[in-house]
Amino acid sequence: MTMDLFEHSPPEPWAESLCEGAVVLRRFASVSGAELLAGIERVTAQAPFRQMRTPGGHIMSVAMTCCGDWGWVTDARGYRYQHQDPVSGDPWPAMPEVFRTLAVEAATKAGYDDFEPDSCLINRYSPGARMGLHQDKNEDDFGQPIVSVSLGAPAIFQFGGLRRGDRPQRVPLEHGDVVVWGGPARLRYHGVLTLKVADHPLTGACRYNLTFRRAR
Ligand code: MD3
Ligand code: FE
């Protein structure tokens, strides 16, 4: 009787705790996947994906762009948030409403009631792209959480400790998974292993990650 409904409805999200302060909301964004990808299209029409240079002179394998009041950039001068896209000189595109709503709902679900993101970094991983272990520490207030949304091809996330040398856990992330990091997890080292070749119905071989932050 409910067979058709069962086969065509997306799975209900479920929560998995990674450690104190970090929770994965499995498939939380899967119902909004197509709308979020349309939001990425809208942002990248104004601020195309680009591969930035690290202060050490390496070109990042992950292509990035931003929306919202503050965008994260890296170049020979260092890592920072800025109001303008350095490629166009224009302010970053506005954060699509569907982005903001999803991030605020996920933060609320994780127990952060007044998260107001002013920055969204959009990462695009093609096969072979990776992100080495790092901490997110360019934000002004580490009391604010970070919300991360995975879309498209699956990846393995590395979740380390407060010291670079702490052995990371491996956490597989799939389309629609949302992770909220705050409190004692906020400054943990983390990264993404080299993306494997995949074929996702909405994104082909690519993985996108939206990272929502309160930068200022
Ligand atoms: C864990 N992006 O853009 S976001 C980044 O999948 C970044 O593209 C990854 O790390 C990606 O900086 C993962 C998940 C994330 C963000 C902040 C964290 C994990 C975190 C802060 C503390 C611990
Ligand atoms: Fe990070």
PDB file of C-alpha atoms and ligand atoms in Angstrom:
ATOM      1  CA  MET A   1       0.000   0.000   0.000  1.00  0.00           C
ATOM      2  CA  THR A   2       2.813   2.468   0.899  1.00  0.00           C
ATOM      3  CA  MET A   3       5.286   0.878  -1.527  1.00  0.00           C
ATOM      4  CA  ASP A   4       5.216   3.681  -4.116  1.00  0.00           C
ATOM      5  CA  LEU A   5       5.574   6.377  -1.454  1.00  0.00           C
ATOM      6  CA  PHE A   6       8.450   4.470   0.097  1.00  0.00           C
ATOM      7  CA  GLU A   7      10.325   4.106  -3.178  1.00  0.00           C
ATOM      8  CA  HIS A   8       9.983   7.736  -4.256  1.00  0.00           C
ATOM      9  CA  SER A   9      10.386   9.661  -0.997  1.00  0.00           C
ATOM     10  CA  PRO A  10      13.817  10.804   0.109  1.00  0.00           C
ATOM     11  CA  PRO A  11      15.032   9.187   3.344  1.00  0.00           C
ATOM     12  CA  GLU A  12      14.312  11.041   6.587  1.00  0.00           C
ATOM     13  CA  PRO A  13      17.428  12.779   7.927  1.00  0.00           C
ATOM     14  CA  TRP A  14      19.136  11.265  10.971  1.00  0.00           C
ATOM     15  CA  ALA A  15      21.795  12.712  13.280  1.00  0.00           C
ATOM     16  CA  GLU A  16      25.177  11.157  14.105  1.00  0.00           C
ATOM     17  CA  SER A  17      27.410  12.734  16.732  1.00  0.00           C
ATOM     18  CA  LEU A  18      31.130  12.821  15.798  1.00  0.00           C
ATOM     19  CA  CYS A  19      32.362  14.221  19.112  1.00  0.00           C
ATOM     20  CA  GLU A  20      31.310  16.905  21.578  1.00  0.00           C
ATOM     21  CA  GLY A  21      30.351  19.915  19.424  1.00  0.00           C
ATOM     22  CA  ALA A  22      30.248  18.144  16.027  1.00  0.00           C
ATOM     23  CA  VAL A  23      27.190  16.465  14.497  1.00  0.00           C
ATOM     24  CA  VAL A  24      26.431  15.072  11.030  1.00  0.00           C
ATOM     25  CA  LEU A  25      22.813  15.611   9.942  1.00  0.00           C
ATOM     26  CA  ARG A  26      22.637  12.841   7.364  1.00  0.00           C
ATOM     27  CA  ARG A  27      20.657  13.787   4.188  1.00  0.00           C
ATOM     28  CA  PHE A  28      19.376  16.970   5.870  1.00  0.00           C
ATOM     29  CA  ALA A  29      19.858  18.916   2.591  1.00  0.00           C
ATOM     30  CA  SER A  30      18.865  16.179   0.146  1.00  0.00           C
ATOM     31  CA  VAL A  31      15.350  17.567  -0.446  1.00  0.00           C
ATOM     32  CA  SER A  32      16.875  20.984  -1.307  1.00  0.00           C
ATOM     33  CA  GLY A  33      19.714  19.570  -3.444  1.00  0.00           C
ATOM     34  CA  ALA A  34      18.427  20.798  -6.815  1.00  0.00           C
ATOM     35  CA  GLU A  35      17.600  24.281  -5.427  1.00  0.00           C
ATOM     36  CA  LEU A  36      21.022  24.562  -3.801  1.00  0.00           C
ATOM     37  CA  LEU A  37      22.702  23.600  -7.085  1.00  0.00           C
ATOM     38  CA  ALA A  38      20.590  26.259  -8.853  1.00  0.00           C
ATOM     39  CA  GLY A  39      21.875  28.733  -6.241  1.00  0.00           C
ATOM     40  CA  ILE A  40      25.457  27.730  -7.072  1.00  0.00           C
ATOM     41  CA  GLU A  41      24.679  28.409 -10.763  1.00  0.00           C
ATOM     42  CA  ARG A  42      23.350  31.853  -9.901  1.00  0.00           C
ATOM     43  CA  VAL A  43      26.374  32.766  -7.773  1.00  0.00           C
ATOM     44  CA  THR A  44      28.923  31.453 -10.282  1.00  0.00           C
ATOM     45  CA  ALA A  45      27.337  33.406 -13.166  1.00  0.00           C
ATOM     46  CA  GLN A  46      28.572  36.526 -11.283  1.00  0.00           C
ATOM     47  CA  ALA A  47      31.606  35.109  -9.450  1.00  0.00           C
ATOM     48  CA  PRO A  48      33.006  32.116 -11.393  1.00  0.00           C
ATOM     49  CA  PHE A  49      34.903  29.284  -9.728  1.00  0.00           C
ATOM     50  CA  ARG A  50      38.650  29.902  -9.585  1.00  0.00           C
ATOM     51  CA  GLN A  51      41.656  28.031  -8.225  1.00  0.00           C
ATOM     52  CA  MET A  52      43.419  30.341  -5.791  1.00  0.00           C
ATOM     53  CA  ARG A  53      47.069  30.480  -4.780  1.00  0.00           C
ATOM     54  CA  THR A  54      48.148  29.803  -1.213  1.00  0.00           C
ATOM     55  CA  PRO A  55      50.570  32.171   0.558  1.00  0.00           C
ATOM     56  CA  GLY A  56      53.197  29.439   0.000  1.00  0.00           C
ATOM     57  CA  GLY A  57      52.704  29.699  -3.788  1.00  0.00           C
ATOM     58  CA  HIS A  58      50.734  26.478  -4.448  1.00  0.00           C
ATOM     59  CA  ILE A  59      47.594  26.477  -6.609  1.00  0.00           C
ATOM     60  CA  MET A  60      44.733  24.833  -4.701  1.00  0.00           C
ATOM     61  CA  SER A  61      43.226  21.748  -6.385  1.00  0.00           C
ATOM     62  CA  VAL A  62      39.771  22.778  -5.100  1.00  0.00           C
ATOM     63  CA  ALA A  63      38.072  25.532  -7.144  1.00  0.00           C
ATOM     64  CA  MET A  64      36.266  28.128  -5.004  1.00  0.00           C
ATOM     65  CA  THR A  65      33.915  31.054  -5.030  1.00  0.00           C
ATOM     66  CA  CYS A  66      31.880  32.869  -2.356  1.00  0.00           C
ATOM     67  CA  CYS A  67      28.614  34.627  -1.631  1.00  0.00           C
ATOM     68  CA  GLY A  68      27.334  36.754   1.221  1.00  0.00           C
ATOM     69  CA  ASP A  69      28.861  39.838   2.853  1.00  0.00           C
ATOM     70  CA  TRP A  70      32.340  38.339   3.257  1.00  0.00           C
ATOM     71  CA  GLY A  71      34.283  35.984   0.986  1.00  0.00           C
ATOM     72  CA  TRP A  72      37.301  33.921   1.960  1.00  0.00           C
ATOM     73  CA  VAL A  73      40.321  34.471  -0.300  1.00  0.00           C
ATOM     74  CA  THR A  74      43.946  33.389  -0.427  1.00  0.00           C
ATOM     75  CA  ASP A  75      46.863  34.849  -2.389  1.00  0.00           C
ATOM     76  CA  ALA A  76      50.525  35.753  -1.856  1.00  0.00           C
ATOM     77  CA  ARG A  77      49.422  38.225   0.870  1.00  0.00           C
ATOM     78  CA  GLY A  78      47.767  35.522   2.991  1.00  0.00           C
ATOM     79  CA  TYR A  79      44.353  34.109   3.941  1.00  0.00           C
ATOM     80  CA  ARG A  80      41.552  36.570   4.779  1.00  0.00           C
ATOM     81  CA  TYR A  81      37.911  37.557   4.357  1.00  0.00           C
ATOM     82  CA  GLN A  82      37.085  40.416   2.060  1.00  0.00           C
ATOM     83  CA  HIS A  83      33.946  42.169   0.894  1.00  0.00           C
ATOM     84  CA  GLN A  84      34.942  42.211  -2.814  1.00  0.00           C
ATOM     85  CA  ASP A  85      35.714  39.429  -5.259  1.00  0.00           C
ATOM     86  CA  PRO A  86      39.374  40.053  -6.206  1.00  0.00           C
ATOM     87  CA  VAL A  87      38.713  38.830  -9.790  1.00  0.00           C
ATOM     88  CA  SER A  88      35.938  41.335 -10.634  1.00  0.00           C
ATOM     89  CA  GLY A  89      36.436  43.960  -7.924  1.00  0.00           C
ATOM     90  CA  ASP A  90      32.666  43.772  -7.265  1.00  0.00           C
ATOM     91  CA  PRO A  91      31.051  42.804  -3.955  1.00  0.00           C
ATOM     92  CA  TRP A  92      30.417  39.036  -3.665  1.00  0.00           C
ATOM     93  CA  PRO A  93      26.952  37.941  -4.876  1.00  0.00           C
ATOM     94  CA  ALA A  94      24.191  37.921  -2.246  1.00  0.00           C
ATOM     95  CA  MET A  95      23.692  34.667  -0.365  1.00  0.00           C
ATOM     96  CA  PRO A  96      20.699  32.858  -1.949  1.00  0.00           C
ATOM     97  CA  GLU A  97      17.794  32.671   0.524  1.00  0.00           C
ATOM     98  CA  VAL A  98      17.645  28.859   0.190  1.00  0.00           C
ATOM     99  CA  PHE A  99      21.309  28.718   1.351  1.00  0.00           C
ATOM    100  CA  ARG A 100      20.713  30.885   4.413  1.00  0.00           C
ATOM    101  CA  THR A 101      17.519  29.097   5.445  1.00  0.00           C
ATOM    102  CA  LEU A 102      19.139  25.679   5.251  1.00  0.00           C
ATOM    103  CA  ALA A 103      22.212  26.774   7.244  1.00  0.00           C
ATOM    104  CA  VAL A 104      20.124  28.412   9.976  1.00  0.00           C
ATOM    105  CA  GLU A 105      17.825  25.357  10.242  1.00  0.00           C
ATOM    106  CA  ALA A 106      20.799  22.989  10.507  1.00  0.00           C
ATOM    107  CA  ALA A 107      22.485  25.141  13.175  1.00  0.00           C
ATOM    108  CA  THR A 108      19.223  25.275  15.137  1.00  0.00           C
ATOM    109  CA  LYS A 109      18.872  21.492  14.909  1.00  0.00           C
ATOM    110  CA  ALA A 110      22.404  21.174  16.315  1.00  0.00           C
ATOM    111  CA  GLY A 111      21.598  23.484  19.233  1.00  0.00           C
ATOM    112  CA  TYR A 112      22.929  26.825  17.931  1.00  0.00           C
ATOM    113  CA  ASP A 113      19.837  29.005  18.012  1.00  0.00           C
ATOM    114  CA  ASP A 114      21.129  32.327  16.746  1.00  0.00           C
ATOM    115  CA  PHE A 115      23.538  31.514  13.947  1.00  0.00           C
ATOM    116  CA  GLU A 116      23.471  34.300  11.332  1.00  0.00           C
ATOM    117  CA  PRO A 117      26.000  33.416   8.615  1.00  0.00           C
ATOM    118  CA  ASP A 118      27.588  36.374   6.798  1.00  0.00           C
ATOM    119  CA  SER A 119      29.762  34.231   4.525  1.00  0.00           C
ATOM    120  CA  CYS A 120      29.370  31.153   2.336  1.00  0.00           C
ATOM    121  CA  LEU A 121      32.407  29.575   0.697  1.00  0.00           C
ATOM    122  CA  ILE A 122      31.536  27.281  -2.231  1.00  0.00           C
ATOM    123  CA  ASN A 123      34.128  24.571  -2.910  1.00  0.00           C
ATOM    124  CA  ARG A 124      34.130  22.474  -6.091  1.00  0.00           C
ATOM    125  CA  TYR A 125      36.073  19.211  -6.087  1.00  0.00           C
ATOM    126  CA  SER A 126      36.780  17.479  -9.402  1.00  0.00           C
ATOM    127  CA  PRO A 127      38.290  13.974  -9.384  1.00  0.00           C
ATOM    128  CA  GLY A 128      41.810  14.235  -7.955  1.00  0.00           C
ATOM    129  CA  ALA A 129      41.092  17.382  -5.889  1.00  0.00           C
ATOM    130  CA  ARG A 130      41.761  17.292  -2.157  1.00  0.00           C
ATOM    131  CA  MET A 131      42.053  19.568   0.852  1.00  0.00           C
ATOM    132  CA  GLY A 132      44.913  19.015   3.275  1.00  0.00           C
ATOM    133  CA  LEU A 133      44.497  19.076   7.057  1.00  0.00           C
ATOM    134  CA  HIS A 134      43.956  22.622   8.325  1.00  0.00           C
ATOM    135  CA  GLN A 135      42.103  24.656  10.950  1.00  0.00           C
ATOM    136  CA  ASP A 136      39.509  27.320  10.143  1.00  0.00           C
ATOM    137  CA  LYS A 137      40.782  30.288  12.117  1.00  0.00           C
ATOM    138  CA  ASN A 138      40.305  33.381   9.933  1.00  0.00           C
ATOM    139  CA  GLU A 139      36.973  34.151  11.635  1.00  0.00           C
ATOM    140  CA  ASP A 140      36.610  36.703  14.449  1.00  0.00           C
ATOM    141  CA  ASP A 141      34.503  34.659  16.882  1.00  0.00           C
ATOM    142  CA  PHE A 142      35.292  30.963  17.437  1.00  0.00           C
ATOM    143  CA  GLY A 143      32.160  30.808  19.610  1.00  0.00           C
ATOM    144  CA  GLN A 144      30.151  30.763  16.348  1.00  0.00           C
ATOM    145  CA  PRO A 145      29.635  27.369  14.679  1.00  0.00           C
ATOM    146  CA  ILE A 146      30.367  26.407  11.066  1.00  0.00           C
ATOM    147  CA  VAL A 147      27.789  24.625   8.911  1.00  0.00           C
ATOM    148  CA  SER A 148      28.985  22.503   5.976  1.00  0.00           C
ATOM    149  CA  VAL A 149      26.737  21.055   3.238  1.00  0.00           C
ATOM    150  CA  SER A 150      27.932  18.296   0.886  1.00  0.00           C
ATOM    151  CA  LEU A 151      26.401  17.974  -2.600  1.00  0.00           C
ATOM    152  CA  GLY A 152      27.040  15.557  -5.453  1.00  0.00           C
ATOM    153  CA  ALA A 153      29.816  12.981  -5.521  1.00  0.00           C
ATOM    154  CA  PRO A 154      30.774  11.356  -2.196  1.00  0.00           C
ATOM    155  CA  ALA A 155      34.001  12.152  -0.346  1.00  0.00           C
ATOM    156  CA  ILE A 156      35.894  11.062   2.725  1.00  0.00           C
ATOM    157  CA  PHE A 157      36.265  13.780   5.277  1.00  0.00           C
ATOM    158  CA  GLN A 158      39.178  13.696   7.715  1.00  0.00           C
ATOM    159  CA  PHE A 159      38.410  14.850  11.202  1.00  0.00           C
ATOM    160  CA  GLY A 160      41.449  15.302  13.411  1.00  0.00           C
ATOM    161  CA  GLY A 161      42.168  16.761  16.809  1.00  0.00           C
ATOM    162  CA  LEU A 162      43.390  20.107  18.113  1.00  0.00           C
ATOM    163  CA  ARG A 163      46.982  19.314  17.112  1.00  0.00           C
ATOM    164  CA  ARG A 164      48.039  18.666  13.526  1.00  0.00           C
ATOM    165  CA  GLY A 165      49.663  15.378  14.538  1.00  0.00           C
ATOM    166  CA  ASP A 166      46.478  13.890  16.071  1.00  0.00           C
ATOM    167  CA  ARG A 167      45.365  10.915  13.948  1.00  0.00           C
ATOM    168  CA  PRO A 168      42.206  11.906  12.020  1.00  0.00           C
ATOM    169  CA  GLN A 169      38.980   9.870  11.901  1.00  0.00           C
ATOM    170  CA  ARG A 170      37.578   9.214   8.422  1.00  0.00           C
ATOM    171  CA  VAL A 171      33.974  10.269   7.917  1.00  0.00           C
ATOM    172  CA  PRO A 172      32.272   9.465   4.576  1.00  0.00           C
ATOM    173  CA  LEU A 173      30.061  12.344   3.387  1.00  0.00           C
ATOM    174  CA  GLU A 174      27.332  11.965   0.780  1.00  0.00           C
ATOM    175  CA  HIS A 175      24.935  14.185  -1.144  1.00  0.00           C
ATOM    176  CA  GLY A 176      22.752  16.097   1.302  1.00  0.00           C
ATOM    177  CA  ASP A 177      24.851  15.494   4.424  1.00  0.00           C
ATOM    178  CA  VAL A 178      25.204  18.553   6.645  1.00  0.00           C
ATOM    179  CA  VAL A 179      27.834  18.874   9.361  1.00  0.00           C
ATOM    180  CA  VAL A 180      27.665  21.417  12.180  1.00  0.00           C
ATOM    181  CA  TRP A 181      30.882  22.157  14.102  1.00  0.00           C
ATOM    182  CA  GLY A 182      31.028  24.296  17.171  1.00  0.00           C
ATOM    183  CA  GLY A 183      32.125  24.485  20.790  1.00  0.00           C
ATOM    184  CA  PRO A 184      35.125  22.259  21.530  1.00  0.00           C
ATOM    185  CA  ALA A 185      35.180  20.941  17.904  1.00  0.00           C
ATOM    186  CA  ARG A 186      35.452  24.380  16.310  1.00  0.00           C
ATOM    187  CA  LEU A 187      39.258  24.459  16.012  1.00  0.00           C
ATOM    188  CA  ARG A 188      39.837  20.801  15.164  1.00  0.00           C
ATOM    189  CA  TYR A 189      42.066  20.005  12.186  1.00  0.00           C
ATOM    190  CA  HIS A 190      40.133  18.672   9.193  1.00  0.00           C
ATOM    191  CA  GLY A 191      40.521  17.969   5.485  1.00  0.00           C
ATOM    192  CA  VAL A 192      39.136  16.024   2.527  1.00  0.00           C
ATOM    193  CA  LEU A 193      40.830  13.002   0.907  1.00  0.00           C
ATOM    194  CA  THR A 194      41.458  12.972  -2.860  1.00  0.00           C
ATOM    195  CA  LEU A 195      38.102  12.790  -4.673  1.00  0.00           C
ATOM    196  CA  LYS A 196      37.544   9.549  -6.564  1.00  0.00           C
ATOM    197  CA  VAL A 197      35.871   9.338  -9.959  1.00  0.00           C
ATOM    198  CA  ALA A 198      32.096   9.098  -9.509  1.00  0.00           C
ATOM    199  CA  ASP A 199      28.914   9.804 -11.462  1.00  0.00           C
ATOM    200  CA  HIS A 200      26.242  11.582  -9.463  1.00  0.00           C
ATOM    201  CA  PRO A 201      22.858  12.174 -11.172  1.00  0.00           C
ATOM    202  CA  LEU A 202      22.856  15.913 -10.308  1.00  0.00           C
ATOM    203  CA  THR A 203      26.553  16.857 -10.509  1.00  0.00           C
ATOM    204  CA  GLY A 204      28.359  14.208 -12.568  1.00  0.00           C
ATOM    205  CA  ALA A 205      31.885  13.694 -11.259  1.00  0.00           C
ATOM    206  CA  CYS A 206      31.915  16.839  -9.075  1.00  0.00           C
ATOM    207  CA  ARG A 207      31.447  17.335  -5.373  1.00  0.00           C
ATOM    208  CA  TYR A 208      30.359  20.721  -4.034  1.00  0.00           C
ATOM    209  CA  ASN A 209      30.669  21.855  -0.452  1.00  0.00           C
ATOM    210  CA  LEU A 210      28.973  24.931   0.976  1.00  0.00           C
ATOM    211  CA  THR A 211      30.619  26.225   4.152  1.00  0.00           C
ATOM    212  CA  PHE A 212      28.609  28.782   6.140  1.00  0.00           C
ATOM    213  CA  ARG A 213      30.428  30.958   8.629  1.00  0.00           C
ATOM    214  CA  ARG A 214      30.100  34.053  10.725  1.00  0.00           C
ATOM    215  CA  ALA A 215      33.274  35.798   9.550  1.00  0.00           C
ATOM    216  CA  ARG A 216      32.949  39.176  11.382  1.00  0.00           C
TER     217      ARG A 216
HETATM  218  C1  MD3 B   1      35.835  20.702  11.385  1.00  0.00           C
HETATM  219  N1  MD3 B   1      35.908  22.497   3.600  1.00  0.00           N
HETATM  220  O1  MD3 B   1      36.449  25.081   3.236  1.00  0.00           O
HETATM  221  S1  MD3 B   1      33.843  21.821   5.493  1.00  0.00           S
HETATM  222  C2  MD3 B   1      36.951  24.549   4.249  1.00  0.00           C
HETATM  223  O2  MD3 B   1      34.368  19.620   2.363  1.00  0.00           O
HETATM  224  C3  MD3 B   1      36.731  23.101   4.474  1.00  0.00           C
HETATM  225  O3  MD3 B   1      35.138  21.395   1.394  1.00  0.00           O
HETATM  226  C4  MD3 B   1      35.669  21.084   3.645  1.00  0.00           C
HETATM  227  O4  MD3 B   1      37.272  22.556   5.367  1.00  0.00           O
HETATM  228  C5  MD3 B   1      35.000  20.670   2.380  1.00  0.00           C
HETATM  229  O5  MD3 B   1      37.595  25.171   5.102  1.00  0.00           O
HETATM  230  C6  MD3 B   1      34.900  20.647   4.791  1.00  0.00           C
HETATM  231  C7  MD3 B   1      33.784  21.129   7.044  1.00  0.00           C
HETATM  232  C8  MD3 B   1      34.446  21.779   8.190  1.00  0.00           C
HETATM  233  C9  MD3 B   1      34.536  23.128   8.316  1.00  0.00           C
HETATM  234  C10 MD3 B   1      35.051  23.667   9.478  1.00  0.00           C
HETATM  235  C11 MD3 B   1      35.491  22.871  10.528  1.00  0.00           C
HETATM  236  C12 MD3 B   1      34.879  20.986   9.187  1.00  0.00           C
HETATM  237  C13 MD3 B   1      35.417  21.503  10.370  1.00  0.00           C
HETATM  238  C14 MD3 B   1      35.988  23.394  11.735  1.00  0.00           C
HETATM  239  C15 MD3 B   1      36.381  22.571  12.737  1.00  0.00           C
HETATM  240  C16 MD3 B   1      36.319  21.211  12.568  1.00  0.00           C
HETATM  241 FE    FE B   2      38.103  24.023   6.741  1.00  0.00          FE
END
